[in-house]
């Protein structure tokens, strides 16, 4: 049973797409999700089945059917290529053998702001407000620049299509798990608007009372595996069609989150976490003739991260003005840890040159600023990048499409870098697609890696000082893939193999402890350096089968063999070892059945997820596991002005719990079997 699920496969996703949208497509041919339009792979609109770029799409229907408690839960449950592990500062993500550092996350095509700690805080996103999610695998730096080495996750939010619509989603589960989402949309003449509010809370949970502290295993801890937390998000999106040629957009979000940490007898947690983030963006699209257009976008994001101290007194250690110093904080103080600001400007043009070419070109400017008292020389630092790219999609023959592009990026610290890419789609028969691609990936060092200094204890180990390094080089990669896809009326399947070679990977390397550090009882000192190279071999398989109108099966399996050379690993010097926190086998399976009566529809979904052993370099590999969930959906039909869907389900049906002691490596964070109910109600005037 343990290895049954890896042989089966993914949920509600499809492999992807490219070539221009043609007007005279037969709707019957586009059954079983094939009429989904994707944009992330090539930067232009394409039908899902027609592009040379490997892409998974999670549709709005799949999102509603799954009833996830969070974005992490949703993505790991619906894509076999993605794994998640909870953290107080956000999510630890794996995609095709690589972690957060090499995955670009975007919201509506714009970079997500706020990744100082090496984690992505997806809690600020509202699952009920997502239209679809597009996952592009492999190096995509030619279009998107830095970070897009493992792939791109583009989360696309809903746009209003009704004259007036009010949507409310409520979800209640065990352990105080609450999600409340409300959105209001209206369409008045040439203006469309969507306003949303999202609230989420969890009481947290504890899987074990065992805890590592100072490299000793102790019992009786009251530390929570997942801490108590609350967060809410306010969002607004406005679209204005000025005239037949010009469209304007404006959007904004505000987000707050509190993480309340318990403190046990072995390791006192001096502080809680508080986050405050807001973003603003404006954009325009100007049509040049029938299909050609220009777009311009400007966005600003501010991400704040604070400590709320709760003990009577706490002393911390800092490197300040080349000296290590102690600073004491008192209960009730809120201390700024970092304020990250991002400004992003983009201008893009798309031209259809005859019937055979689509030219996509643009320029981008990105500015990142980080304020962090005592952690950066002068308390602040900034970097910028200036980039230009061009891409051509050439329909060489009716059954052959070639795409080639290149991006040049000028970075403040690492200089000029070029990232080319070429991909192709060939259709030898009516139902067969062949795809291949080759690309160079690029990742600039983060502000943290360049300038950030801090001291802390991780995983119950030694007090360690961490140092940035302004001499870091950009990380680069070479990526190649080849795939085959079958596209039928009721059955689709795809198989893609890939390899990824990385150079100048940035790793924390142990260095000598300074006299000042020794005086402050610092036991270890580490610095970021370009010392590692890696190679990843892997394959992805997905299928979607609809044997009857009321029944659908979908699944996926992802294999990755990620290994890197670690020059600082003593006896393992320059040996290829598994990349830290990665698993080789991941799989998903879903079975969906639904039947409608006159006024009522019943839907039953069974979802399975498998993950093999998650490997760690130093110690304590995390065990493999599989989890299953059941969701039942109950919908009222034939309501003119409103609709109602009630959901009831069970997460983790077979009650899997990882009992790994706190401070060591876990496979996944779950309290075990839990029950939930939810309600989705819509009022509309069309």
XYZ file of C-alpha atoms in Angstrom:
686
model
C 0.000 0.000 0.000
C 2.830 2.388 0.849
C 4.158 2.406 -2.694
C 0.823 2.127 -4.457
C 0.167 5.833 -4.783
C 3.539 6.746 -6.341
C 2.635 4.519 -9.242
C -0.593 6.447 -9.799
C -0.794 10.143 -10.239
C -1.785 13.839 -10.202
C -4.900 15.831 -9.648
C -6.808 18.224 -11.769
C -3.813 19.535 -13.670
C -2.840 19.487 -17.277
C 0.314 19.806 -19.288
C 0.693 22.794 -21.333
C 0.739 24.927 -24.248
C 1.990 27.576 -26.728
C 1.329 28.917 -30.261
C -1.101 31.675 -31.012
C -4.838 31.463 -30.292
C -6.665 30.631 -33.506
C -10.233 31.776 -34.011
C -11.683 28.740 -35.796
C -11.125 26.095 -33.106
C -13.772 23.404 -32.721
C -15.263 23.524 -29.193
C -15.760 19.766 -29.242
C -12.029 19.299 -29.748
C -11.350 21.405 -26.678
C -13.166 19.170 -24.175
C -11.763 18.046 -20.816
C -10.127 21.351 -19.831
C -8.348 21.824 -23.155
C -10.065 25.174 -23.719
C -8.171 26.610 -20.762
C -6.089 29.574 -21.840
C -2.630 29.984 -20.288
C -0.232 32.925 -20.401
C 2.729 32.206 -18.112
C 4.772 29.855 -20.315
C 5.323 32.276 -23.203
C 3.923 35.594 -21.942
C 1.120 35.469 -24.531
C -2.234 33.695 -24.613
C -2.324 30.068 -25.772
C -4.599 27.116 -25.536
C -3.482 24.643 -22.922
C -2.710 21.875 -25.408
C -0.778 23.944 -27.945
C 2.385 25.261 -26.278
C 5.978 24.009 -26.199
C 6.461 24.965 -22.537
C 5.700 22.445 -19.798
C 2.871 23.876 -17.676
C 0.370 22.601 -15.134
C -2.939 24.400 -14.657
C -5.107 24.181 -11.558
C -8.531 25.462 -12.556
C -11.098 27.390 -10.510
C -13.356 24.333 -10.545
C -10.585 22.170 -9.059
C -9.927 24.828 -6.413
C -13.563 24.908 -5.304
C -13.822 21.114 -5.241
C -10.722 20.684 -3.080
C -11.790 23.109 -0.291
C -8.256 23.725 0.975
C -7.563 25.323 4.337
C -4.579 27.222 2.864
C -2.652 27.855 -0.360
C 0.057 25.426 0.808
C -2.527 22.704 1.334
C -4.095 23.442 -2.038
C -0.909 23.362 -4.117
C 0.612 20.269 -2.491
C -2.709 18.469 -2.833
C -3.259 19.296 -6.484
C 0.219 19.195 -8.011
C 2.601 16.211 -7.755
C 5.610 18.411 -8.474
C 5.170 20.608 -5.387
C 5.782 19.836 -1.716
C 5.329 22.186 1.235
C 6.479 22.304 4.836
C 5.138 24.856 7.346
C 7.317 27.534 8.907
C 6.611 30.583 11.068
C 8.046 32.876 8.399
C 6.233 31.138 5.559
C 6.400 27.985 3.511
C 9.319 25.748 2.581
C 8.603 24.734 -1.025
C 10.133 22.113 -3.312
C 9.648 22.016 -7.090
C 11.473 19.475 -9.254
C 14.264 18.923 -6.741
C 14.908 22.565 -5.782
C 13.664 24.778 -2.937
C 12.218 28.292 -2.475
C 15.386 30.040 -3.590
C 14.915 28.781 -7.154
C 11.144 29.159 -7.513
C 9.610 32.422 -8.699
C 6.144 33.099 -7.254
C 4.005 35.681 -9.002
C 0.553 37.144 -8.421
C -1.141 38.172 -11.666
C 2.208 38.108 -13.421
C 4.006 40.296 -10.846
C 6.688 39.136 -8.433
C 5.460 38.355 -4.949
C 7.169 40.610 -2.434
C 8.591 39.624 0.923
C 11.157 36.793 0.975
C 13.867 37.760 3.431
C 13.974 34.560 5.452
C 14.179 32.172 2.497
C 10.486 31.324 2.815
C 7.385 32.533 0.982
C 4.432 33.684 3.093
C 1.482 32.428 1.028
C -0.910 33.066 3.913
C -1.490 36.550 2.527
C -3.354 35.004 -0.438
C -7.069 34.243 -0.333
C -7.837 30.754 -1.754
C -11.438 31.786 -2.476
C -10.235 34.665 -4.688
C -8.082 32.589 -7.065
C -9.219 32.066 -10.656
C -6.496 29.561 -11.562
C -2.864 28.691 -10.898
C -0.296 28.141 -13.657
C 2.900 26.232 -12.853
C 5.700 26.494 -15.424
C 8.495 23.994 -14.856
C 12.119 24.523 -15.719
C 14.258 27.607 -16.298
C 12.163 30.623 -17.338
C 14.715 33.395 -16.810
C 14.508 34.521 -20.446
C 11.043 35.935 -19.670
C 11.025 36.419 -15.903
C 14.610 37.007 -14.859
C 16.071 36.044 -11.506
C 14.832 33.098 -9.371
C 13.035 31.231 -12.167
C 15.453 28.274 -12.276
C 13.201 25.461 -11.005
C 10.063 27.093 -12.367
C 7.353 29.713 -11.952
C 4.111 29.636 -9.954
C 1.701 32.286 -11.257
C -1.399 32.769 -9.085
C -4.130 34.530 -11.050
C -6.938 36.167 -9.099
C -10.597 36.411 -10.087
C -12.062 39.203 -12.202
C -15.702 40.199 -11.995
C -17.953 39.220 -14.937
C -21.395 39.927 -13.441
C -23.290 43.198 -13.014
C -23.166 42.546 -9.300
C -21.953 39.545 -7.297
C -21.457 38.827 -3.599
C -19.539 35.680 -2.662
C -18.983 34.335 0.840
C -16.912 31.287 1.832
C -16.726 29.968 5.393
C -14.643 26.977 6.484
C -14.399 25.570 10.028
C -12.154 22.707 11.072
C -10.667 21.203 14.212
C -7.885 22.887 16.228
C -9.587 26.250 15.820
C -9.017 26.249 12.057
C -11.224 29.030 10.634
C -11.258 30.674 7.199
C -13.717 33.405 6.288
C -13.605 35.006 2.842
C -15.969 37.561 1.330
C -15.791 39.320 -2.019
C -18.024 41.879 -3.699
C -17.889 42.618 -7.400
C -19.763 44.956 -9.688
C -19.737 45.824 -13.364
C -21.036 49.298 -14.194
C -20.671 50.456 -17.777
C -16.929 50.471 -18.406
C -15.785 49.893 -14.819
C -15.320 46.538 -13.091
C -14.419 46.132 -9.443
C -13.725 43.290 -7.001
C -13.301 43.955 -3.266
C -12.223 41.118 -1.000
C -11.578 40.394 2.661
C -10.046 37.193 3.999
C -9.519 36.051 7.580
C -7.760 32.900 8.758
C -7.009 31.562 12.229
C -5.564 28.401 13.732
C -5.014 27.479 17.372
C -2.009 25.415 16.292
C -1.139 21.956 17.549
C 1.586 19.878 19.140
C 2.584 16.438 17.853
C 5.070 15.528 20.599
C 6.424 16.787 23.920
C 9.969 15.821 22.938
C 12.324 18.673 22.066
C 15.959 19.111 21.076
C 17.805 21.796 23.016
C 21.561 22.342 22.920
C 21.842 19.035 21.055
C 20.027 17.172 23.862
C 16.653 15.419 23.559
C 14.332 16.420 26.398
C 10.725 15.597 27.261
C 7.975 17.742 28.740
C 8.097 20.545 26.176
C 4.995 22.647 25.526
C 6.315 24.002 22.218
C 3.760 23.803 19.409
C 4.625 22.084 16.128
C 2.493 24.686 14.340
C 1.962 27.875 16.334
C -1.268 29.717 16.982
C -1.725 32.406 14.333
C -4.223 34.848 12.833
C -4.099 36.808 9.612
C -6.351 38.875 7.403
C -6.107 40.365 3.931
C -7.981 43.270 2.317
C -7.830 43.585 -1.461
C -9.228 45.789 -4.187
C -9.061 45.447 -7.984
C -10.480 47.973 -10.469
C -10.594 47.741 -14.275
C -11.587 50.676 -16.471
C -12.136 50.369 -20.206
C -11.429 53.956 -21.200
C -12.222 53.292 -24.862
C -11.957 50.500 -27.419
C -8.153 50.731 -27.415
C -7.164 51.604 -23.832
C -7.724 49.613 -20.607
C -6.512 50.739 -17.188
C -6.187 48.682 -13.989
C -5.445 49.446 -10.353
C -5.129 47.059 -7.430
C -4.053 47.088 -3.824
C -3.739 44.687 -0.879
C -3.210 45.030 2.846
C -2.120 42.090 4.986
C -1.462 41.508 8.681
C -0.430 38.342 10.483
C 0.298 37.437 14.088
C 2.134 34.270 15.153
C 1.774 33.548 18.877
C 4.531 31.213 20.060
C 4.402 29.162 23.238
C 7.501 28.745 25.392
C 8.359 25.506 27.102
C 10.752 24.536 29.894
C 13.718 23.839 27.601
C 13.757 26.695 25.143
C 12.132 29.992 25.962
C 10.683 31.822 23.009
C 11.262 35.472 23.800
C 9.005 36.867 21.116
C 5.980 36.440 18.900
C 6.025 37.334 15.188
C 4.068 40.155 13.559
C 3.883 40.852 9.820
C 2.428 43.801 7.934
C 2.446 43.974 4.150
C 0.794 46.181 1.565
C 1.077 46.451 -2.198
C -0.173 48.848 -4.876
C -0.118 48.398 -8.621
C -1.343 50.253 -11.703
C -1.321 49.035 -15.262
C -2.460 49.806 -18.775
C -3.035 47.965 -22.031
C -3.180 49.811 -25.337
C -4.347 47.959 -28.449
C -2.524 48.576 -31.703
C -4.922 47.319 -34.325
C -6.713 44.007 -34.040
C -4.212 41.855 -32.075
C -1.084 43.910 -31.361
C -0.827 45.666 -28.013
C 1.405 47.471 -25.518
C 1.276 47.097 -21.737
C 2.841 49.140 -18.948
C 2.791 48.189 -15.258
C 4.121 49.786 -12.098
C 3.932 48.171 -8.661
C 5.097 48.924 -5.133
C 5.258 46.465 -2.256
C 6.237 46.870 1.380
C 6.736 43.878 3.638
C 7.275 44.432 7.370
C 8.510 41.810 9.817
C 8.544 42.502 13.593
C 9.264 40.824 16.936
C 6.693 41.251 19.710
C 8.639 40.572 22.918
C 6.677 38.823 25.695
C 9.229 37.940 28.384
C 10.183 40.354 31.122
C 13.636 40.794 29.686
C 15.591 39.383 26.747
C 19.136 39.970 25.528
C 19.976 39.542 21.851
C 23.299 39.567 20.000
C 24.138 41.791 17.037
C 27.042 42.730 14.813
C 26.877 46.527 14.882
C 29.556 48.786 13.414
C 32.017 45.894 13.170
C 31.453 45.068 16.853
C 29.336 42.389 18.440
C 27.051 43.867 21.064
C 24.294 42.799 23.438
C 20.966 44.641 23.333
C 18.237 44.059 25.914
C 14.494 44.178 25.104
C 11.544 44.214 27.498
C 8.059 42.713 27.487
C 5.570 44.685 25.379
C 8.112 46.088 22.915
C 7.533 45.681 19.165
C 10.915 45.771 17.416
C 11.371 46.096 13.670
C 13.395 43.220 12.255
C 13.180 44.181 8.605
C 11.225 46.308 6.169
C 11.536 45.122 2.596
C 10.375 47.413 -0.225
C 10.090 46.541 -3.894
C 9.427 48.756 -6.905
C 8.830 47.040 -10.234
C 8.264 48.759 -13.572
C 7.538 46.848 -16.779
C 6.814 47.805 -20.385
C 5.873 45.048 -22.812
C 4.875 44.856 -26.477
C 3.282 41.997 -28.434
C 3.163 42.092 -32.240
C 1.603 39.519 -34.572
C 3.809 39.652 -37.668
C 1.731 38.064 -40.396
C 0.350 34.605 -39.623
C 3.667 33.008 -38.681
C 5.347 35.154 -36.005
C 4.460 36.532 -32.579
C 7.072 38.991 -31.289
C 7.169 39.614 -27.531
C 9.613 42.225 -26.193
C 9.935 44.280 -23.044
C 12.051 46.152 -20.527
C 11.943 45.906 -16.725
C 13.351 47.780 -13.775
C 13.349 46.300 -10.289
C 14.470 48.037 -7.100
C 14.727 46.233 -3.751
C 15.384 48.028 -0.475
C 15.911 46.420 2.931
C 15.916 48.160 6.314
C 17.061 46.090 9.280
C 18.553 47.712 12.398
C 21.707 46.024 13.678
C 21.630 43.424 10.891
C 23.065 45.517 8.010
C 25.930 47.995 7.917
C 24.243 51.377 8.088
C 20.943 49.595 8.895
C 19.857 49.510 5.242
C 20.855 48.289 1.808
C 19.454 48.234 -1.716
C 19.970 46.539 -5.067
C 18.555 47.115 -8.533
C 18.255 45.222 -11.786
C 17.633 46.553 -15.276
C 16.588 44.026 -17.895
C 15.444 43.777 -21.510
C 14.128 40.722 -23.346
C 12.858 39.665 -26.750
C 11.092 36.481 -27.845
C 9.781 35.219 -31.178
C 7.187 32.466 -31.697
C 7.475 31.120 -35.223
C 4.882 28.817 -36.774
C 7.341 27.212 -39.176
C 4.752 24.703 -40.408
C 1.167 23.890 -39.553
C 2.368 21.234 -37.111
C 5.623 22.864 -35.936
C 6.033 25.887 -33.636
C 9.433 27.179 -32.505
C 9.987 29.729 -29.754
C 13.291 31.492 -29.106
C 14.152 34.352 -26.791
C 16.902 35.983 -24.760
C 17.050 38.279 -21.759
C 19.846 40.575 -20.687
C 19.999 41.550 -17.000
C 22.226 44.170 -15.392
C 22.497 43.690 -11.611
C 24.036 46.183 -9.192
C 26.448 43.649 -7.637
C 26.844 40.816 -10.164
C 26.908 42.761 -13.443
C 25.545 41.668 -16.833
C 23.996 38.261 -17.518
C 22.313 36.762 -20.610
C 19.590 34.096 -20.366
C 18.551 32.537 -23.704
C 15.848 29.927 -24.272
C 14.570 27.871 -27.199
C 11.602 25.514 -27.239
C 9.566 23.676 -29.810
C 6.235 21.935 -30.309
C 5.807 19.284 -33.028
C 2.537 17.472 -33.808
C 3.260 14.292 -35.793
C -0.378 13.174 -35.578
C -3.829 14.347 -34.603
C -3.492 13.336 -30.939
C 0.267 13.432 -30.318
C 2.339 16.423 -29.181
C 6.136 16.414 -28.854
C 7.853 19.167 -26.884
C 11.471 20.068 -26.235
C 13.244 23.030 -24.670
C 16.687 24.264 -23.674
C 17.321 27.295 -21.463
C 19.875 29.031 -19.294
C 18.598 29.996 -15.844
C 19.738 32.902 -13.695
C 19.447 33.833 -10.035
C 20.996 36.904 -8.447
C 21.982 36.745 -4.758
C 19.324 38.108 -2.410
C 19.748 41.139 -0.185
C 20.001 38.766 2.761
C 22.818 36.802 1.144
C 24.649 39.988 0.212
C 24.298 42.198 3.275
C 22.369 40.541 6.135
C 24.057 39.554 9.429
C 22.333 37.851 12.353
C 22.892 35.507 15.271
C 20.548 32.728 16.337
C 19.883 29.143 17.335
C 18.297 26.893 14.700
C 16.949 23.438 15.418
C 18.015 23.367 19.057
C 21.687 23.525 18.094
C 24.566 25.874 18.828
C 24.452 29.693 18.930
C 25.586 30.621 15.413
C 26.518 33.883 13.681
C 25.495 34.248 10.009
C 27.170 36.688 7.612
C 26.307 38.107 4.200
C 28.875 38.399 1.402
C 29.004 41.192 -1.180
C 31.469 39.207 -3.325
C 28.848 36.637 -4.322
C 28.354 35.766 -7.987
C 25.057 35.094 -9.724
C 23.889 31.481 -9.784
C 23.278 30.025 -13.248
C 21.784 26.852 -14.688
C 21.426 24.837 -17.882
C 18.025 23.205 -18.315
C 16.801 20.804 -20.999
C 13.560 18.851 -21.319
C 11.756 16.630 -23.793
C 8.210 15.386 -23.540
C 5.391 13.548 -25.277
C 1.682 14.139 -24.786
C -1.449 12.300 -25.916
C -4.549 14.473 -26.314
C -7.882 12.709 -26.744
C -11.522 13.496 -26.106
C -11.750 11.591 -22.814
C -8.135 10.828 -21.996
C -4.959 12.892 -21.909
C -1.539 11.930 -20.642
C 1.923 13.416 -20.805
C 5.439 12.314 -19.936
C 8.330 14.788 -19.643
C 11.965 14.121 -18.818
C 14.390 16.879 -17.817
C 17.856 17.656 -16.538
C 19.084 20.759 -14.742
C 22.729 21.700 -14.053
C 23.430 24.511 -11.582
C 26.657 26.475 -11.099
C 27.858 28.858 -8.377
C 25.179 27.717 -5.946
C 25.164 29.764 -2.765
C 25.639 27.857 0.482
C 26.351 28.723 4.097
C 29.972 27.768 4.818
C 31.484 27.586 8.292
C 34.234 30.150 8.953
C 36.385 30.995 11.960
C 34.703 32.444 15.035
C 35.990 35.960 15.779
C 37.165 37.058 19.262
C 34.093 39.321 19.612
C 31.839 36.362 18.775
C 33.592 34.149 21.315
C 33.075 36.840 23.974
C 29.328 36.697 23.283
C 29.358 32.892 23.546
C 28.867 32.369 19.809
C 29.913 28.779 19.058
C 29.849 28.777 15.231
C 30.151 31.339 12.442
C 28.930 30.911 8.841
C 29.006 32.959 5.632
C 27.309 32.708 2.228
C 29.690 31.604 -0.552
C 29.575 30.337 -4.178
C 31.008 26.873 -3.642
C 28.466 24.395 -4.834
C 27.273 22.954 -8.101
C 24.368 20.598 -8.603
C 22.625 18.404 -11.117
C 19.019 17.260 -11.134
C 17.576 14.497 -13.308
C 13.848 13.962 -13.265
C 10.583 13.173 -14.989
C 6.922 14.150 -14.650
C 3.878 12.120 -15.671
C 0.296 13.351 -15.619
C -3.026 11.976 -16.836
C -6.669 12.954 -16.902
C -9.395 10.450 -17.719
C -13.148 10.956 -17.919
C -14.795 7.556 -18.562
C -18.282 8.938 -17.932
C -19.964 12.321 -17.639
C -20.238 11.951 -13.862
C -16.799 10.438 -13.177
C -13.251 11.743 -13.662
C -9.849 10.464 -12.594
C -6.652 12.433 -12.623
C -3.203 11.867 -11.289
C 0.464 12.600 -11.523
C 3.851 11.330 -10.510
C 7.044 13.356 -10.214
C 10.533 11.862 -9.881
C 13.632 13.922 -9.126
C 17.227 12.936 -8.388
C 18.724 16.187 -7.024
C 22.379 16.035 -5.979
C 25.020 18.667 -5.257
C 28.732 18.855 -4.512
C 29.423 20.294 -1.072
C 33.086 21.379 -0.681
C 32.649 22.066 3.038
C 31.463 18.617 4.110
C 34.710 17.141 5.473
C 35.126 13.514 4.414
C 32.393 14.041 1.816
C 34.416 16.790 0.101
C 33.156 17.328 -3.478
C 30.976 14.210 -3.383
C 27.532 14.401 -4.961
C 25.074 14.287 -2.051
C 21.282 14.710 -2.038
C 20.229 18.347 -2.012
C 19.020 19.313 1.435
C 15.297 18.931 2.241
C 14.362 17.163 -1.009
C 12.379 14.028 -1.785
C 12.681 11.950 -4.960
C 9.159 10.569 -5.358
C 5.971 12.601 -5.171
C 2.533 11.674 -6.440
C -1.101 12.740 -6.384
C -4.360 11.023 -7.258
C -7.943 12.192 -7.334
C -11.264 10.593 -8.105
C -14.251 12.894 -8.598
C -17.872 11.762 -8.936
C -20.960 13.874 -9.143
C -24.634 13.389 -9.920
C -27.422 15.903 -10.324
C -31.052 15.542 -9.510
C -33.748 18.139 -10.185
C -32.764 20.611 -7.478
C -29.681 19.035 -5.903
C -26.182 17.950 -6.934
C -23.906 15.660 -4.929
C -20.152 15.602 -5.509
C -17.651 13.256 -3.871
C -13.911 13.750 -4.180
C -11.166 11.406 -2.980
C -7.655 12.862 -2.918
C -4.389 11.083 -2.210
C -0.851 12.434 -1.806
C 2.425 10.531 -1.470
C 5.905 11.805 -0.608
C 9.008 9.638 -0.247
C 11.773 10.173 2.313
C 12.827 13.808 2.557
C 16.622 13.782 2.731
C 18.828 16.058 4.821
C 22.600 16.431 4.614
C 23.480 16.400 8.278
C 21.018 14.171 10.075
C 17.488 13.002 10.588
C 15.957 12.248 7.227
C 12.190 12.761 7.308
C 10.109 9.620 6.756
C 8.015 9.098 3.655
C 4.252 9.282 4.040
C 0.923 9.266 2.269
C -2.254 11.115 3.212
C -5.827 10.893 1.924
C -8.762 13.243 2.154
C -12.461 12.999 1.308
C -14.671 15.940 0.406
C -18.410 15.874 -0.191
C -20.090 18.808 -1.940
C -23.839 19.473 -1.722
C -25.212 22.081 -4.144
C -28.660 23.587 -4.634
C -29.579 23.983 -8.307
C -31.762 26.229 -10.481
C -31.549 29.287 -8.285
C -31.724 32.412 -10.453
C -30.159 34.958 -8.153
C -28.109 32.863 -5.753
C -26.352 29.536 -5.322
C -25.286 27.502 -2.301
C -22.712 24.718 -1.932
C -22.098 23.015 1.402
C -18.960 20.925 1.905
C -18.096 18.402 4.578
C -14.938 16.352 4.621
C -12.112 14.594 6.399
C -8.451 15.575 6.116
C -5.808 12.877 6.644
C -8.317 10.014 6.743
C -5.824 7.403 8.027
C -4.491 9.699 10.793
C -0.830 10.058 9.780
C 1.230 12.104 12.287
C 4.946 12.853 12.175
C 6.207 12.556 15.777
C 9.691 13.899 15.089
C 10.925 15.900 18.134
C 10.760 19.673 17.837
C 13.966 21.115 16.443
C 14.638 18.369 13.921
C 13.488 17.624 10.392
C 9.863 16.782 9.645
C 8.278 15.271 6.565
C 5.074 17.231 6.949
C 3.156 19.087 9.663
C -0.297 17.695 10.368
C -2.203 17.134 13.618
C -3.643 13.908 12.262
C -7.210 13.173 11.186
C -9.393 16.291 11.233
C -12.957 17.101 10.176
C -14.209 20.270 8.523
C -17.326 21.871 7.061
C -17.612 24.804 4.686
C -20.228 26.834 2.875
C -19.995 28.763 -0.389
C -22.858 31.119 -1.185
C -23.120 33.479 -4.163
C -25.606 36.256 -4.859
C -25.562 37.736 -8.343
C -27.425 40.083 -10.634
C -26.533 39.497 -14.279
